[in-house]
mmCIF file of C-alpha atoms in Angstrom:
data_model
loop_
_atom_site.group_PDB
_atom_site.id
_atom_site.type_symbol
_atom_site.label_atom_id
_atom_site.label_comp_id
_atom_site.label_asym_id
_atom_site.label_seq_id
_atom_site.Cartn_x
_atom_site.Cartn_y
_atom_site.Cartn_z
ATOM 1 C CA UNK S 1 -52.854 -64.505 -28.255
ATOM 2 C CA UNK S 2 -50.942 -61.268 -28.702
ATOM 3 C CA UNK S 3 -52.809 -58.399 -30.309
ATOM 4 C CA UNK S 4 -51.940 -57.071 -33.768
ATOM 5 C CA UNK S 5 -51.079 -53.420 -34.315
ATOM 6 C CA UNK S 6 -50.037 -51.154 -37.170
ATOM 7 C CA UNK S 7 -46.793 -49.295 -37.808
ATOM 8 C CA UNK S 8 -44.623 -51.881 -39.621
ATOM 9 C CA UNK S 9 -43.052 -51.575 -43.060
ATOM 10 C CA UNK S 10 -44.029 -53.744 -45.972
ATOM 11 C CA UNK S 11 -43.196 -53.781 -49.685
ATOM 12 C CA UNK S 12 -46.680 -53.330 -51.092
ATOM 13 C CA UNK S 13 -48.074 -51.247 -53.968
ATOM 14 C CA UNK S 14 -48.167 -47.621 -52.941
ATOM 15 C CA UNK S 15 -45.004 -47.478 -50.833
ATOM 16 C CA UNK S 16 -42.984 -45.745 -53.549
ATOM 17 C CA UNK S 17 -45.893 -43.434 -54.260
ATOM 18 C CA UNK S 18 -46.107 -42.619 -50.568
ATOM 19 C CA UNK S 19 -42.435 -41.675 -50.473
ATOM 20 C CA UNK S 20 -42.671 -39.625 -53.652
ATOM 21 C CA UNK S 21 -45.724 -37.692 -52.506
ATOM 22 C CA UNK S 22 -44.570 -37.089 -48.929
ATOM 23 C CA UNK S 23 -43.519 -33.511 -48.122
ATOM 24 C CA UNK S 24 -40.475 -35.120 -46.434
ATOM 25 C CA UNK S 25 -39.678 -38.018 -48.766
ATOM 26 C CA UNK S 26 -36.371 -38.828 -47.053
ATOM 27 C CA UNK S 27 -38.183 -40.114 -43.992
ATOM 28 C CA UNK S 28 -41.816 -41.200 -44.315
ATOM 29 C CA UNK S 29 -43.810 -43.310 -41.880
ATOM 30 C CA UNK S 30 -43.618 -46.945 -42.902
ATOM 31 C CA UNK S 31 -46.596 -48.670 -44.472
ATOM 32 C CA UNK S 32 -48.129 -51.514 -42.453
ATOM 33 C CA UNK S 33 -49.360 -54.895 -43.555
ATOM 34 C CA UNK S 34 -50.931 -57.298 -41.076
ATOM 35 C CA UNK S 35 -50.527 -61.001 -41.767
ATOM 36 C CA UNK S 36 -53.725 -62.593 -43.030
ATOM 37 C CA UNK S 37 -54.166 -66.334 -43.412
ATOM 38 C CA UNK S 38 -51.409 -67.914 -45.464
ATOM 39 C CA UNK S 39 -50.501 -64.660 -47.272
ATOM 40 C CA UNK S 40 -47.380 -64.215 -45.177
ATOM 41 C CA UNK S 41 -46.157 -67.676 -46.173
ATOM 42 C CA UNK S 42 -45.922 -66.891 -49.888
ATOM 43 C CA UNK S 43 -42.923 -65.080 -51.369
ATOM 44 C CA UNK S 44 -43.308 -61.371 -50.788
ATOM 45 C CA UNK S 45 -42.975 -58.678 -48.186
ATOM 46 C CA UNK S 46 -42.834 -59.076 -44.429
ATOM 47 C CA UNK S 47 -46.041 -58.790 -42.446
ATOM 48 C CA UNK S 48 -46.843 -58.112 -38.812
ATOM 49 C CA UNK S 49 -47.829 -61.307 -37.036
ATOM 50 C CA UNK S 50 -48.060 -60.026 -33.435
ATOM 51 C CA UNK S 51 -47.546 -57.034 -31.168
ATOM 52 C CA UNK S 52 -47.052 -57.282 -27.410
ATOM 53 C CA UNK S 53 -46.708 -54.576 -24.766
ATOM 54 C CA UNK S 54 -43.993 -55.806 -22.402
ATOM 55 C CA UNK S 55 -43.829 -53.095 -19.760
ATOM 56 C CA UNK S 56 -40.491 -52.374 -18.093
ATOM 57 C CA UNK S 57 -37.673 -54.778 -18.919
ATOM 58 C CA UNK S 58 -35.724 -56.582 -16.185
ATOM 59 C CA UNK S 59 -32.082 -55.803 -15.492
ATOM 60 C CA UNK S 60 -29.403 -57.989 -17.020
ATOM 61 C CA UNK S 61 -28.927 -59.313 -20.571
ATOM 62 C CA UNK S 62 -32.154 -59.575 -22.590
ATOM 63 C CA UNK S 63 -32.745 -62.341 -25.131
ATOM 64 C CA UNK S 64 -35.402 -63.310 -27.658
ATOM 65 C CA UNK S 65 -36.200 -66.909 -26.706
ATOM 66 C CA UNK S 66 -37.764 -69.120 -29.363
ATOM 67 C CA UNK S 67 -39.698 -72.345 -28.764
ATOM 68 C CA UNK S 68 -41.975 -74.609 -30.782
ATOM 69 C CA UNK S 69 -44.948 -76.597 -29.492
ATOM 70 C CA UNK S 70 -47.154 -79.345 -30.830
ATOM 71 C CA UNK S 71 -50.285 -77.231 -30.350
ATOM 72 C CA UNK S 72 -51.341 -73.709 -29.397
ATOM 73 C CA UNK S 73 -52.964 -74.717 -26.111
ATOM 74 C CA UNK S 74 -49.705 -76.140 -24.791
ATOM 75 C CA UNK S 75 -47.860 -72.997 -25.833
ATOM 76 C CA UNK S 76 -50.428 -70.759 -24.138
ATOM 77 C CA UNK S 77 -50.077 -72.758 -20.911
ATOM 78 C CA UNK S 78 -46.301 -72.403 -20.981
ATOM 79 C CA UNK S 79 -45.964 -68.713 -21.856
ATOM 80 C CA UNK S 80 -45.023 -66.028 -19.347
ATOM 81 C CA UNK S 81 -46.308 -62.458 -19.127
ATOM 82 C CA UNK S 82 -43.709 -61.511 -21.763
ATOM 83 C CA UNK S 83 -44.575 -64.448 -24.013
ATOM 84 C CA UNK S 84 -46.344 -64.425 -27.380
ATOM 85 C CA UNK S 85 -47.835 -67.430 -29.189
ATOM 86 C CA UNK S 86 -47.680 -67.354 -32.988
ATOM 87 C CA UNK S 87 -48.826 -69.842 -35.633
ATOM 88 C CA UNK S 88 -46.771 -69.645 -38.813
ATOM 89 C CA UNK S 89 -45.014 -71.827 -41.375
ATOM 90 C CA UNK S 90 -47.117 -74.813 -40.323
ATOM 91 C CA UNK S 91 -45.930 -74.736 -36.692
ATOM 92 C CA UNK S 92 -46.811 -73.247 -33.308
ATOM 93 C CA UNK S 93 -44.184 -70.877 -31.883
ATOM 94 C CA UNK S 94 -43.674 -69.292 -28.493
ATOM 95 C CA UNK S 95 -41.583 -66.108 -28.370
ATOM 96 C CA UNK S 96 -40.374 -64.924 -24.964
ATOM 97 C CA UNK S 97 -38.416 -61.812 -23.971
ATOM 98 C CA UNK S 98 -36.087 -62.022 -20.955
ATOM 99 C CA UNK S 99 -33.041 -63.845 -19.641
ATOM 100 C CA UNK S 100 -31.679 -66.936 -21.399
ATOM 101 C CA UNK S 101 -34.230 -69.665 -21.909
ATOM 102 C CA UNK S 102 -34.449 -73.238 -20.725
ATOM 103 C CA UNK S 103 -36.726 -76.203 -21.060
ATOM 104 C CA UNK S 104 -40.488 -75.710 -21.018
ATOM 105 C CA UNK S 105 -42.977 -78.506 -20.520
ATOM 106 C CA UNK S 106 -44.238 -79.803 -23.878
ATOM 107 C CA UNK S 107 -42.044 -77.308 -25.754
ATOM 108 C CA UNK S 108 -38.791 -77.459 -27.704
ATOM 109 C CA UNK S 109 -36.276 -74.689 -27.048
ATOM 110 C CA UNK S 110 -34.725 -73.659 -30.381
ATOM 111 C CA UNK S 111 -32.714 -70.509 -29.741
ATOM 112 C CA UNK S 112 -31.774 -67.585 -27.532
ATOM 113 C CA UNK S 113 -31.144 -64.650 -29.869
ATOM 114 C CA UNK S 114 -29.109 -61.959 -28.132
ATOM 115 C CA UNK S 115 -28.172 -60.337 -25.946
ATOM 116 C CA UNK S 116 -30.189 -57.551 -27.551
ATOM 117 C CA UNK S 117 -28.415 -54.142 -27.618
ATOM 118 C CA UNK S 118 -30.777 -52.115 -25.447
ATOM 119 C CA UNK S 119 -29.479 -48.589 -24.839
ATOM 120 C CA UNK S 120 -31.697 -47.693 -21.889
ATOM 121 C CA UNK S 121 -34.098 -49.492 -19.545
ATOM 122 C CA UNK S 122 -36.239 -46.390 -18.962
ATOM 123 C CA UNK S 123 -39.912 -46.574 -19.879
ATOM 124 C CA UNK S 124 -42.109 -49.380 -21.134
ATOM 125 C CA UNK S 125 -41.186 -51.547 -24.111
ATOM 126 C CA UNK S 126 -43.122 -53.282 -26.864
ATOM 127 C CA UNK S 127 -42.278 -56.180 -29.156
ATOM 128 C CA UNK S 128 -43.233 -56.251 -32.833
ATOM 129 C CA UNK S 129 -42.989 -59.693 -34.477
ATOM 130 C CA UNK S 130 -42.880 -60.089 -38.249
ATOM 131 C CA UNK S 131 -42.675 -63.063 -40.581
ATOM 132 C CA UNK S 132 -41.489 -63.109 -44.171
ATOM 133 C CA UNK S 133 -40.782 -65.347 -47.124
ATOM 134 C CA UNK S 134 -38.109 -63.965 -49.467
ATOM 135 C CA UNK S 135 -37.001 -65.697 -52.669
ATOM 136 C CA UNK S 136 -33.274 -65.395 -53.427
ATOM 137 C CA UNK S 137 -32.346 -61.806 -54.253
ATOM 138 C CA UNK S 138 -35.446 -60.271 -52.649
ATOM 139 C CA UNK S 139 -34.950 -57.322 -50.293
ATOM 140 C CA UNK S 140 -36.873 -55.249 -47.808
ATOM 141 C CA UNK S 141 -36.985 -51.472 -48.414
ATOM 142 C CA UNK S 142 -34.333 -49.352 -46.694
ATOM 143 C CA UNK S 143 -35.602 -48.419 -43.229
ATOM 144 C CA UNK S 144 -34.621 -47.543 -39.675
ATOM 145 C CA UNK S 145 -35.850 -48.783 -36.299
ATOM 146 C CA UNK S 146 -36.374 -46.992 -32.995
ATOM 147 C CA UNK S 147 -35.043 -50.046 -31.145
ATOM 148 C CA UNK S 148 -32.894 -53.102 -31.816
ATOM 149 C CA UNK S 149 -34.014 -55.656 -34.393
ATOM 150 C CA UNK S 150 -33.230 -59.364 -34.385
ATOM 151 C CA UNK S 151 -33.791 -61.945 -37.114
ATOM 152 C CA UNK S 152 -34.315 -65.705 -36.842
ATOM 153 C CA UNK S 153 -34.490 -67.706 -40.073
ATOM 154 C CA UNK S 154 -35.855 -71.206 -40.473
ATOM 155 C CA UNK S 155 -34.488 -71.611 -44.003
ATOM 156 C CA UNK S 156 -32.262 -69.891 -46.529
ATOM 157 C CA UNK S 157 -29.513 -67.319 -46.026
ATOM 158 C CA UNK S 158 -29.512 -63.644 -45.002
ATOM 159 C CA UNK S 159 -27.403 -60.577 -45.697
ATOM 160 C CA UNK S 160 -27.907 -57.421 -43.655
ATOM 161 C CA UNK S 161 -26.195 -54.282 -44.945
ATOM 162 C CA UNK S 162 -25.916 -51.061 -42.898
ATOM 163 C CA UNK S 163 -23.461 -48.142 -42.967
ATOM 164 C CA UNK S 164 -21.514 -50.117 -40.318
ATOM 165 C CA UNK S 165 -20.884 -53.016 -42.722
ATOM 166 C CA UNK S 166 -22.413 -56.356 -43.659
ATOM 167 C CA UNK S 167 -23.614 -59.351 -41.643
ATOM 168 C CA UNK S 168 -24.152 -62.705 -43.384
ATOM 169 C CA UNK S 169 -25.653 -65.873 -41.915
ATOM 170 C CA UNK S 170 -26.797 -69.113 -43.514
ATOM 171 C CA UNK S 171 -28.797 -72.239 -42.804
ATOM 172 C CA UNK S 172 -31.759 -73.194 -40.609
ATOM 173 C CA UNK S 173 -31.771 -71.412 -37.255
ATOM 174 C CA UNK S 174 -29.370 -68.613 -38.137
ATOM 175 C CA UNK S 175 -29.836 -65.221 -36.522
ATOM 176 C CA UNK S 176 -28.706 -61.612 -36.952
ATOM 177 C CA UNK S 177 -28.962 -58.553 -34.676
ATOM 178 C CA UNK S 178 -28.757 -54.844 -35.461
ATOM 179 C CA UNK S 179 -28.732 -51.955 -32.991
ATOM 180 C CA UNK S 180 -31.222 -49.093 -32.945
ATOM 181 C CA UNK S 181 -30.686 -46.327 -35.461
ATOM 182 C CA UNK S 182 -28.723 -47.173 -38.597
ATOM 183 C CA UNK S 183 -30.543 -47.540 -41.931
ATOM 184 C CA UNK S 184 -30.536 -51.120 -43.157
ATOM 185 C CA UNK S 185 -31.229 -53.387 -46.097
ATOM 186 C CA UNK S 186 -32.074 -57.086 -45.583
ATOM 187 C CA UNK S 187 -31.566 -59.416 -48.559
ATOM 188 C CA UNK S 188 -32.184 -63.124 -49.098
ATOM 189 C CA UNK S 189 -29.055 -64.612 -50.657
ATOM 190 C CA UNK S 190 -28.079 -68.051 -51.878
ATOM 191 C CA UNK S 191 -30.307 -70.384 -53.859
ATOM 192 C CA UNK S 192 -32.974 -71.274 -51.274
ATOM 193 C CA UNK S 193 -36.075 -69.321 -50.282
ATOM 194 C CA UNK S 194 -35.564 -67.561 -46.972
ATOM 195 C CA UNK S 195 -38.352 -67.939 -44.389
ATOM 196 C CA UNK S 196 -38.114 -66.436 -40.967
ATOM 197 C CA UNK S 197 -39.126 -64.020 -38.249
ATOM 198 C CA UNK S 198 -37.999 -60.622 -37.030
ATOM 199 C CA UNK S 199 -38.333 -58.928 -33.652
ATOM 200 C CA UNK S 200 -38.299 -55.161 -33.176
ATOM 201 C CA UNK S 201 -37.935 -54.245 -29.501
ATOM 202 C CA UNK S 202 -38.729 -50.597 -28.896
ATOM 203 C CA UNK S 203 -39.937 -48.146 -26.287
ATOM 204 C CA UNK S 204 -42.869 -45.773 -26.663
ATOM 205 C CA UNK S 205 -42.893 -42.405 -28.351
ATOM 206 C CA UNK S 206 -41.472 -43.312 -31.763
ATOM 207 C CA UNK S 207 -42.804 -45.603 -34.499
ATOM 208 C CA UNK S 208 -40.980 -48.949 -34.496
ATOM 209 C CA UNK S 209 -40.061 -48.677 -38.182
ATOM 210 C CA UNK S 210 -39.638 -45.782 -40.598
ATOM 211 C CA UNK S 211 -38.790 -45.907 -44.289
ATOM 212 C CA UNK S 212 -35.874 -43.709 -45.288
ATOM 213 C CA UNK S 213 -34.017 -42.576 -48.394
ATOM 214 C CA UNK S 214 -31.205 -40.869 -46.468
ATOM 215 C CA UNK S 215 -28.807 -43.751 -47.234
ATOM 216 C CA UNK S 216 -28.096 -45.795 -50.348
ATOM 217 C CA UNK S 217 -26.770 -49.354 -49.914
ATOM 218 C CA UNK S 218 -23.418 -50.032 -51.555
ATOM 219 C CA UNK S 219 -24.437 -53.460 -52.843
ATOM 220 C CA UNK S 220 -22.104 -55.362 -50.524
ATOM 221 C CA UNK S 221 -24.385 -58.379 -50.192
ATOM 222 C CA UNK S 222 -23.295 -61.365 -52.317
ATOM 223 C CA UNK S 223 -25.786 -63.101 -54.573
ATOM 224 C CA UNK S 224 -24.745 -66.579 -53.418
#
């Protein structure tokens, strides 16, 4: 199984206090919350479910490939060196990073999210995987990433607002992608609870996620 690491944002008590007390409140290191048991399956903030060091990425378009398996042993047998097995939302998942996916023995191929907007192939990369359960209207705090982020939802609808505009996607299996750099706000919209995963693909040297108050969303996300 992939190891867990710190450095991911979460909406937990103390985040606002951290920002207020920081000598540089406009850009404070994000608070981390590691998934524990079923806590990440209840409505609330995102939590870190896995971290994987990927090494150098291959040339060509890079995708986040998503599979499900009947059990963890089958998923572990099928995964590659850039694969991560996760158990969440009552299912076993295999996440792979690389070229477009195909069939895997004993697995079901659900999606290829991408191509991911990678600006450079220099250096080694890491993948941070999060899961979240957002009731309608819930948001993540405004933050930035040091690499591209991709979202894959298994229920509900999503609105992603950045200074570049708004992305909206609905229904099981929808996905969104945002490039490295711009501040962002993710909101669950519609009338159904949004459950899903996020991938942050980043290279070393900078934290994957940083809270920021340098930008204020304009409220472009619809409520329905």
